[in-house]
Short mmCIF file of C-alpha atoms in Angstrom, two decimals:
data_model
loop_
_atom_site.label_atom_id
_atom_site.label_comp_id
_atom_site.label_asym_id
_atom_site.label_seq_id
_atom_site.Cartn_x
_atom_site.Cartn_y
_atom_site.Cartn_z
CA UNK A 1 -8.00 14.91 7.29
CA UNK A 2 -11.12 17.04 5.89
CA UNK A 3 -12.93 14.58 3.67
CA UNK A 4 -15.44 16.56 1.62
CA UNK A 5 -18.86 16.27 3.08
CA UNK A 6 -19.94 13.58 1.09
CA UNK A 7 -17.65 11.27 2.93
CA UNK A 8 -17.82 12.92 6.16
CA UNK A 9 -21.34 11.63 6.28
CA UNK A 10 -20.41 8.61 4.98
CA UNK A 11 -17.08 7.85 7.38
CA UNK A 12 -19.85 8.27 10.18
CA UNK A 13 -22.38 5.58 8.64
CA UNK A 14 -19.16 3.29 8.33
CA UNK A 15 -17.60 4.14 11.83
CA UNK A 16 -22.01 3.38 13.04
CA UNK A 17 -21.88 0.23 11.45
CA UNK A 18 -25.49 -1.04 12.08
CA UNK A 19 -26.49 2.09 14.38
CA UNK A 20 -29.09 4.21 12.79
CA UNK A 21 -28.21 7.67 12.42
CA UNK A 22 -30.85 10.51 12.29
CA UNK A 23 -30.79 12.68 9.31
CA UNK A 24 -31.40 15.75 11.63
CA UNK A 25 -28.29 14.90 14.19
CA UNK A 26 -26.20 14.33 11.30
CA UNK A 27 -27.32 18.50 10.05
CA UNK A 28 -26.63 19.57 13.34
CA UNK A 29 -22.83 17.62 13.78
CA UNK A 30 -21.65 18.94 10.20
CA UNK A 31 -23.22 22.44 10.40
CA UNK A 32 -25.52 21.32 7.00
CA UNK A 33 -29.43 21.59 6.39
CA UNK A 34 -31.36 18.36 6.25
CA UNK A 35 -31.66 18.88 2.71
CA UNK A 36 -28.17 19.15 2.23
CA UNK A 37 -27.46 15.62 3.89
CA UNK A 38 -30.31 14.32 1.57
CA UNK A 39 -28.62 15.60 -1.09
CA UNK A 40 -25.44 13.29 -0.40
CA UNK A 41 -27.16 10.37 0.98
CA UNK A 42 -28.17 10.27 -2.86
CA UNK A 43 -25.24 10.45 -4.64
CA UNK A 44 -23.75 8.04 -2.25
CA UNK A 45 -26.61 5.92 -3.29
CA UNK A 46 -25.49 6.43 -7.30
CA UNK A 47 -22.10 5.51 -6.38
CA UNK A 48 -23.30 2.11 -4.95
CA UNK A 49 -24.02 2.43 -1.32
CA UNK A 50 -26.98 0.80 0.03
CA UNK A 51 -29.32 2.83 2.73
CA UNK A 52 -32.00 1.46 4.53
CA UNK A 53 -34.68 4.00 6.45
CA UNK A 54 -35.60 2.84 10.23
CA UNK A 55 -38.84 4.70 10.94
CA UNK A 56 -38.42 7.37 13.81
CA UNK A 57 -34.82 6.38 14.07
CA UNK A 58 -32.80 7.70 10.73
CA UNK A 59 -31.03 5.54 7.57
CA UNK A 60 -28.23 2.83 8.32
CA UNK A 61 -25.52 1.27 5.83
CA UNK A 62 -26.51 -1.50 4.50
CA UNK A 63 -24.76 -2.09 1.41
CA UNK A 64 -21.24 -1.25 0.31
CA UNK A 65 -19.84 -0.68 -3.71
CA UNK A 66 -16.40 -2.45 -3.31
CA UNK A 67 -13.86 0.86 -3.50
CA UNK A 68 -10.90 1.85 -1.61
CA UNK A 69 -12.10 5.51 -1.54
CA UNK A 70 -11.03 7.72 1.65
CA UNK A 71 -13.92 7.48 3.81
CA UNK A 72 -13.97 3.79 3.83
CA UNK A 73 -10.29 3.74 4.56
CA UNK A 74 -9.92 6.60 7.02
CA UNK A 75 -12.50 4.55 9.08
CA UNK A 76 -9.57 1.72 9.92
CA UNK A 77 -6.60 4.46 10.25
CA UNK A 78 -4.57 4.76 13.20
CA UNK A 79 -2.08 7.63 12.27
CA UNK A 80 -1.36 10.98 12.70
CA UNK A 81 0.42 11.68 9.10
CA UNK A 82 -0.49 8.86 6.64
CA UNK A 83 -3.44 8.62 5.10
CA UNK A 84 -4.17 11.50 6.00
CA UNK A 85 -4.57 13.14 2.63
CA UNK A 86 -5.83 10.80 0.41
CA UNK A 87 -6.36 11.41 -3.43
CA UNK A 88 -9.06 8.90 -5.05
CA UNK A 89 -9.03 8.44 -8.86
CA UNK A 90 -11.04 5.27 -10.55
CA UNK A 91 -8.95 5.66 -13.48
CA UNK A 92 -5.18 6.37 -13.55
CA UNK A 93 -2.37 5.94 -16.06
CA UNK A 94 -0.09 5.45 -13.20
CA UNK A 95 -0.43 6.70 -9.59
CA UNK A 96 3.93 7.01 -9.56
CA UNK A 97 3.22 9.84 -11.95
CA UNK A 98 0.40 11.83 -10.25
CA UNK A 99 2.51 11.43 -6.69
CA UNK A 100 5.35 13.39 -8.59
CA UNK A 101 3.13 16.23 -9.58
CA UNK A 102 1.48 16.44 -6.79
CA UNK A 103 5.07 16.16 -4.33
CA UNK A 104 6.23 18.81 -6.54
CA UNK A 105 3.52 21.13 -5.31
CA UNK A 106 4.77 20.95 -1.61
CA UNK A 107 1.26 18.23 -0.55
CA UNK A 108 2.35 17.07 2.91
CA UNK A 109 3.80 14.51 4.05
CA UNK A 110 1.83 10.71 4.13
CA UNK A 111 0.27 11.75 0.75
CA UNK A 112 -1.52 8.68 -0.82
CA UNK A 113 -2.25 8.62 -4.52
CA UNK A 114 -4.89 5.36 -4.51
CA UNK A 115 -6.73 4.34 -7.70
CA UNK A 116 -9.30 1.23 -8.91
CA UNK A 117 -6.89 0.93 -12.15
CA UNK A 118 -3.70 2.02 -13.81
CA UNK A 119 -3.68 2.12 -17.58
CA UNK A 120 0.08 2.43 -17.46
CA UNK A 121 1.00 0.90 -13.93
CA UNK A 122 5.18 0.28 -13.89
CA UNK A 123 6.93 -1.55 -11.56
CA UNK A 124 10.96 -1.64 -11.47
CA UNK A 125 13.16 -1.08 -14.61
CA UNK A 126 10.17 0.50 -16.07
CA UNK A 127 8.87 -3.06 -16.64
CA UNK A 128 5.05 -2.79 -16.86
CA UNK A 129 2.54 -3.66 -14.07
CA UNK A 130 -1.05 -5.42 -14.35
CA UNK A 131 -3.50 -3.47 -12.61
CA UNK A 132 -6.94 -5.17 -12.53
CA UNK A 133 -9.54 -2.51 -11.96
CA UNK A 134 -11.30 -2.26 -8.43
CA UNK A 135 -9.13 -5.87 -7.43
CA UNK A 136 -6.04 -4.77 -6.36
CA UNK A 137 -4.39 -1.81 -4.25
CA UNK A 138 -2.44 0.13 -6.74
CA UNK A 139 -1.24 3.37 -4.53
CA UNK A 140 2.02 5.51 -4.49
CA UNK A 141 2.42 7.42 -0.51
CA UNK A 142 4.75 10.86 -0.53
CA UNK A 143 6.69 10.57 2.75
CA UNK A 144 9.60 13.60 3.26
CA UNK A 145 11.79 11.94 5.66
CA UNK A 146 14.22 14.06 6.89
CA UNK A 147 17.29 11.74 5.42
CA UNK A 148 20.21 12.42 2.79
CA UNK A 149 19.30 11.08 -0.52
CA UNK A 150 21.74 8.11 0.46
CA UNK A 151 19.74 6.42 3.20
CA UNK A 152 16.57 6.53 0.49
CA UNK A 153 16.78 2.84 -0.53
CA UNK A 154 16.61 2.32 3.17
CA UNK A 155 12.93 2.85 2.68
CA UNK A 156 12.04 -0.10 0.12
CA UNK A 157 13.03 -2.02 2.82
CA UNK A 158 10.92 -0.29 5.50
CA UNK A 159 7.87 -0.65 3.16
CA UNK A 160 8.24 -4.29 2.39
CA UNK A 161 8.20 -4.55 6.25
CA UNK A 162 5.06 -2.68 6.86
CA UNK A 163 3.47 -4.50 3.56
CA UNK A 164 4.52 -7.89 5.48
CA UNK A 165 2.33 -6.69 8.70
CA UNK A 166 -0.56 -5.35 6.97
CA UNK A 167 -0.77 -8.47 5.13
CA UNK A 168 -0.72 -10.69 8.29
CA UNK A 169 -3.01 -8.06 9.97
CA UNK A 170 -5.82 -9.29 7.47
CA UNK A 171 -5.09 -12.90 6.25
CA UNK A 172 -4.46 -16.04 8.73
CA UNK A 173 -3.79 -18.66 6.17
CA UNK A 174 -0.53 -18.33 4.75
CA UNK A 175 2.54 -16.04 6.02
CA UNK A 176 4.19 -13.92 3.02
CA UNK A 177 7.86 -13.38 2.43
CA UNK A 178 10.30 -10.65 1.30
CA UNK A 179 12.40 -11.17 -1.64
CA UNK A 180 15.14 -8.93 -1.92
CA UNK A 181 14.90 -5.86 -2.01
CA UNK A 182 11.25 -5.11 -3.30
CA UNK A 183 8.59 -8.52 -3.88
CA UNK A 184 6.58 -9.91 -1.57
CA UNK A 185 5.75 -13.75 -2.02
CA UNK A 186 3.61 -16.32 -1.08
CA UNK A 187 4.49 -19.93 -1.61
CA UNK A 188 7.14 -18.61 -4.09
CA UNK A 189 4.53 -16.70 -6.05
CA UNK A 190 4.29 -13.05 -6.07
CA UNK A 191 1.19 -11.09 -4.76
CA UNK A 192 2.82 -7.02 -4.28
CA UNK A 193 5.54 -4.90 -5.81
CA UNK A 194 7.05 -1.70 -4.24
CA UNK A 195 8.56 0.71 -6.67
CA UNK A 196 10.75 3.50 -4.64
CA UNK A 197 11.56 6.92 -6.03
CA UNK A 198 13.48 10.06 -5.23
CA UNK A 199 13.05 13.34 -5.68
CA UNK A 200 16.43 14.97 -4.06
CA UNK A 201 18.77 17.78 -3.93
CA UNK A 202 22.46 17.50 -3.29
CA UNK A 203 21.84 16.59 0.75
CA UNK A 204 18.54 16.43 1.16
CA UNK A 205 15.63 14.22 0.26
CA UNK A 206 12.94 16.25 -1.28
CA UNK A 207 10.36 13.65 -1.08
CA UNK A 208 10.67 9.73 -1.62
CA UNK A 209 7.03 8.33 -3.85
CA UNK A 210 6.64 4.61 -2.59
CA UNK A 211 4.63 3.16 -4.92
CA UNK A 212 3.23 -0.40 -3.94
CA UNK A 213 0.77 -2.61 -6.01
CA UNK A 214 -0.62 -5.67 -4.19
CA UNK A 215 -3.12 -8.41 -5.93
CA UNK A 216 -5.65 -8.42 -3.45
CA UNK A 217 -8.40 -9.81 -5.05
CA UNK A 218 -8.12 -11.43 -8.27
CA UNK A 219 -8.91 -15.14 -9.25
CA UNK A 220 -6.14 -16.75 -11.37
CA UNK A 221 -8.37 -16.23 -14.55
CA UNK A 222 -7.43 -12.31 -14.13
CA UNK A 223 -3.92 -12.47 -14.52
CA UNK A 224 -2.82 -13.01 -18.25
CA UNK A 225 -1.39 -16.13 -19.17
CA UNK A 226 2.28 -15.36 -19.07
CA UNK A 227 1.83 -14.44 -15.11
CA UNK A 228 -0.62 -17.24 -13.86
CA UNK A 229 2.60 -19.06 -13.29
CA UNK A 230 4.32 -16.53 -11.00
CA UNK A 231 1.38 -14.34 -10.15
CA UNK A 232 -0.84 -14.74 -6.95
CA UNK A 233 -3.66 -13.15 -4.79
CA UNK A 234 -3.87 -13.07 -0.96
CA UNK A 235 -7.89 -13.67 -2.12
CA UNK A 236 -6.23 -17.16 -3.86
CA UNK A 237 -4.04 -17.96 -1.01
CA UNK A 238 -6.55 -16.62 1.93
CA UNK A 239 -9.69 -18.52 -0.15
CA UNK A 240 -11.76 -15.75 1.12
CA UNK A 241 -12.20 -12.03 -0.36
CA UNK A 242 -9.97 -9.48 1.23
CA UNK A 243 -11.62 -6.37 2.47
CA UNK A 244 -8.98 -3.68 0.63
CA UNK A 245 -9.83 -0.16 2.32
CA UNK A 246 -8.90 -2.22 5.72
CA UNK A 247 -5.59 -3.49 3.94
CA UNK A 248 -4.77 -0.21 2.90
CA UNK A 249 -5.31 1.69 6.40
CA UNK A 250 -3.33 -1.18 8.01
CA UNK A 251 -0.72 -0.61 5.33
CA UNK A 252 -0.31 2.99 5.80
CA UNK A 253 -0.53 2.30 10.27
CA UNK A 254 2.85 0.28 9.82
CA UNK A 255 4.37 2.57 6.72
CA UNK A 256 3.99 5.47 9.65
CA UNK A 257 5.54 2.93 12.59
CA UNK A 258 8.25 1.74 10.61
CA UNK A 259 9.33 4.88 9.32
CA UNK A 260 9.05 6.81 12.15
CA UNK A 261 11.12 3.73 13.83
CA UNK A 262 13.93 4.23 11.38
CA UNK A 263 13.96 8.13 11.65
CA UNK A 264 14.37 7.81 15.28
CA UNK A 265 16.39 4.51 15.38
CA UNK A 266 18.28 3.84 12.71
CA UNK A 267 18.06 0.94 10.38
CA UNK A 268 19.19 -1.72 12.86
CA UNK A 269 15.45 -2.35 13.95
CA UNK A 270 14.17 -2.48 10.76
CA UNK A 271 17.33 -4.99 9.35
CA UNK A 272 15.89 -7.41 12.48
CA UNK A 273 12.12 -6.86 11.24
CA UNK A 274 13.26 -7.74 7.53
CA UNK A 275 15.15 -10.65 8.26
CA UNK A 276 12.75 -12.29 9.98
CA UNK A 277 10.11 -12.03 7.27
CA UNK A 278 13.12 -12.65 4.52
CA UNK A 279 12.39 -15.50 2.04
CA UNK A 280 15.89 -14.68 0.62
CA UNK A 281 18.36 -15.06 2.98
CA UNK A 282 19.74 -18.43 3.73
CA UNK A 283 18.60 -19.33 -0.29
CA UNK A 284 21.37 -20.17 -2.45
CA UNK A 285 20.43 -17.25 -5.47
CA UNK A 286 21.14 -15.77 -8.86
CA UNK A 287 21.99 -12.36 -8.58
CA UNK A 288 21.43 -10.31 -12.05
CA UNK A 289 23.16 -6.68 -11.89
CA UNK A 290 23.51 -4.36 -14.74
CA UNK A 291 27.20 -5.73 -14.91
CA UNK A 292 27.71 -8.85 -14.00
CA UNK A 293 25.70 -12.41 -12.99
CA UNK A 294 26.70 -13.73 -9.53
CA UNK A 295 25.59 -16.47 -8.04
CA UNK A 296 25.69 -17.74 -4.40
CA UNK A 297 24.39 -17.83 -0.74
CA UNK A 298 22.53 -15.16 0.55
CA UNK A 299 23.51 -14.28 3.93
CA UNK A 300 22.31 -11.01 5.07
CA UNK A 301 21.97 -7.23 4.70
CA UNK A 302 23.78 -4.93 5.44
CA UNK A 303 22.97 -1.67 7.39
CA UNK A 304 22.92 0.07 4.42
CA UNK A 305 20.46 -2.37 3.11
CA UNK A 306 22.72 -4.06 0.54
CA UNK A 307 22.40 -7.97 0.22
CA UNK A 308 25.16 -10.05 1.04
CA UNK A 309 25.84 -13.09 -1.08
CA UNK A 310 28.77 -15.84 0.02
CA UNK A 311 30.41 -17.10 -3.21
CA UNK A 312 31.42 -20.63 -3.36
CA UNK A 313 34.94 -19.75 -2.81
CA UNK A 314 34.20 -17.97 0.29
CA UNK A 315 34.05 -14.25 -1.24
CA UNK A 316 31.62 -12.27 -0.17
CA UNK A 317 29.87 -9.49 -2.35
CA UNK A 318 27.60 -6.68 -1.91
CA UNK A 319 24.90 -6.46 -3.97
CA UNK A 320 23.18 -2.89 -4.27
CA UNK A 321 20.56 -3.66 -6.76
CA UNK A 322 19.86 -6.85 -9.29
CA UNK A 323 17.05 -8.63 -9.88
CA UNK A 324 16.83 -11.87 -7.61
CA UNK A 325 16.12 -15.71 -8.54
CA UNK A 326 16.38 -18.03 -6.02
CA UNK A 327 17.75 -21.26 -7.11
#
């Protein structure tokens, strides 16, 4: 990835940590005057980070604006695609909608859209989603899997699994669930939405936009009434504040795992992976389709990804896509 200077400079005082770092080695690395790196030491300072000068030695980080901007999270990546090219906004009507733009311009593959806000954040069915500015990770990632447009919804799945592992990758205290096909819950709450979409040709997937909101940090006095009910925080649940450019980097290290996994694999070892962090099957549920209510055991997926649900009579039905209470 080729961060702009700016952050250049700044991935190398994060990657340092409390290592002082010479204003005249960091010229000579990145091919810039001392001046230059002056220059952007400064407007790193206006944007909130904190330098302190060690005399004869050079400046170290010691303070940090709380922002999931790409230096900060290129400084936990592990990948080789994702991540890779990151586009920062602090304001956003809707991350979903710049990933479309910019997938229809060809950007590569691993793409992440990441904002502090979204004015006009949507999750599924268009229904709209609360996006509390600089507390939550409200991102869309461009992946063009090589996959016919019917294996697509394949991919919710995939995400919720990698969403899953980041989580536990950052918070001990509590182990989140999946509810079918695109929540993930703690303690029957939910903290993170994915919100899959296609852009396709007859046989071939253009580009999928995975969009994924997660409270990471709100207290229950940021979520409006109507959601402090159903709503959570892995800050509420953890009791500690998450550190989100870490959560996002370990997001994107499983997105690229899992995905990769499936392209290579198939779904089978991602249907194992799923069911193990379901909170859906095994639950007797209320499916809600655009057709019909049915209600039942859940019992499974299938390879496909469609949920399985084991009438009272013994019938079982596939369920492609409804929205999901567990009874």
């Amino acid at each position: 990835m080729n961060l702009p200077m700016k952050d250049e400079i700044l991935k190398r005082f994060l990657l340092a940590k409390d290592t002082p770092i010479s204003g005249q080695s960091l010229a000579d690395e990145l091919g810039i005057s001392r001046t230059a790196v002056w220059k952007h030491l400064q407007t790193l300072q206006e944007e909130g980070y904190v330098f302190e000068t060690i005399k004869k030695k050079g400046y170290v980080l010691k303070g940090k604006p709380d922002k999931v901007d790409p230096a900060r999270i290129t400084s936990f990546l592990t990948t080789q695609r994702f991540g890779r090219n990151i586009q920062y906004l602090d304001e956003v009507t809707s991350t979903q909608s710049v990933a479309h733009e910019l997938a229809r311009e060809g950007v590569h593959d691993g793409t992440v859209v990441i904002a502090e806000t979204q004015t006009m954040g949507k999750g599924r069915m268009a229904r709209p989603w609360e996006s509390t500015k600089g507390k939550g990770v409200w991102m869309t990632v461009v992946i063009r899997p090589d996959v016919p447009p019917s294996q697509a919804p394949q991919f919710t799945l995939v995400a919720a699994v990698a969403i899953v592992n980041a989580i536990k990758s950052v918070c001990k205290n509590f182990t989140p669930t999946i509810k079918w096909p695109n929540d993930i819950l703690i303690n029957g709450r939910k903290c993170t939405g994915i919100l899959t979409e296609m852009l396709a040709e007859m046989d071939r997937v253009e580009a999928l936009l995975i969009g994924i909101g997660i409270n990471a940090n709100q207290q229950m006095e940021d979520f409006p009434p109507e959601l402090q009910t159903i709503a959570t925080s892995l800050s509420i649940e953890e009791q500690a504040e998450i550190n989100r450019p870490q959560l996002v980097a370990e997001l994107l290290n499983y997105l690229e795992l899992y995905s990769n996994l499936y392209i290579k694999e198939g779904f089978k070892p991602i249907k194992a992976l799923w069911e193990e962090s379901s909170g859906t099957i095994g639950k007797q549920i209320k499916a809600t389709t655009l057709r019909e209510v049915i209600e039942g055991k859940a019992i499974g997926i299938t390879e496909e990804g469609v949920l399985e649900i084991q009438l009272d009579n013994g019938e079982i039905k596939g369920v492609y896509s409804a929205d999901i209470e567990i009874m």
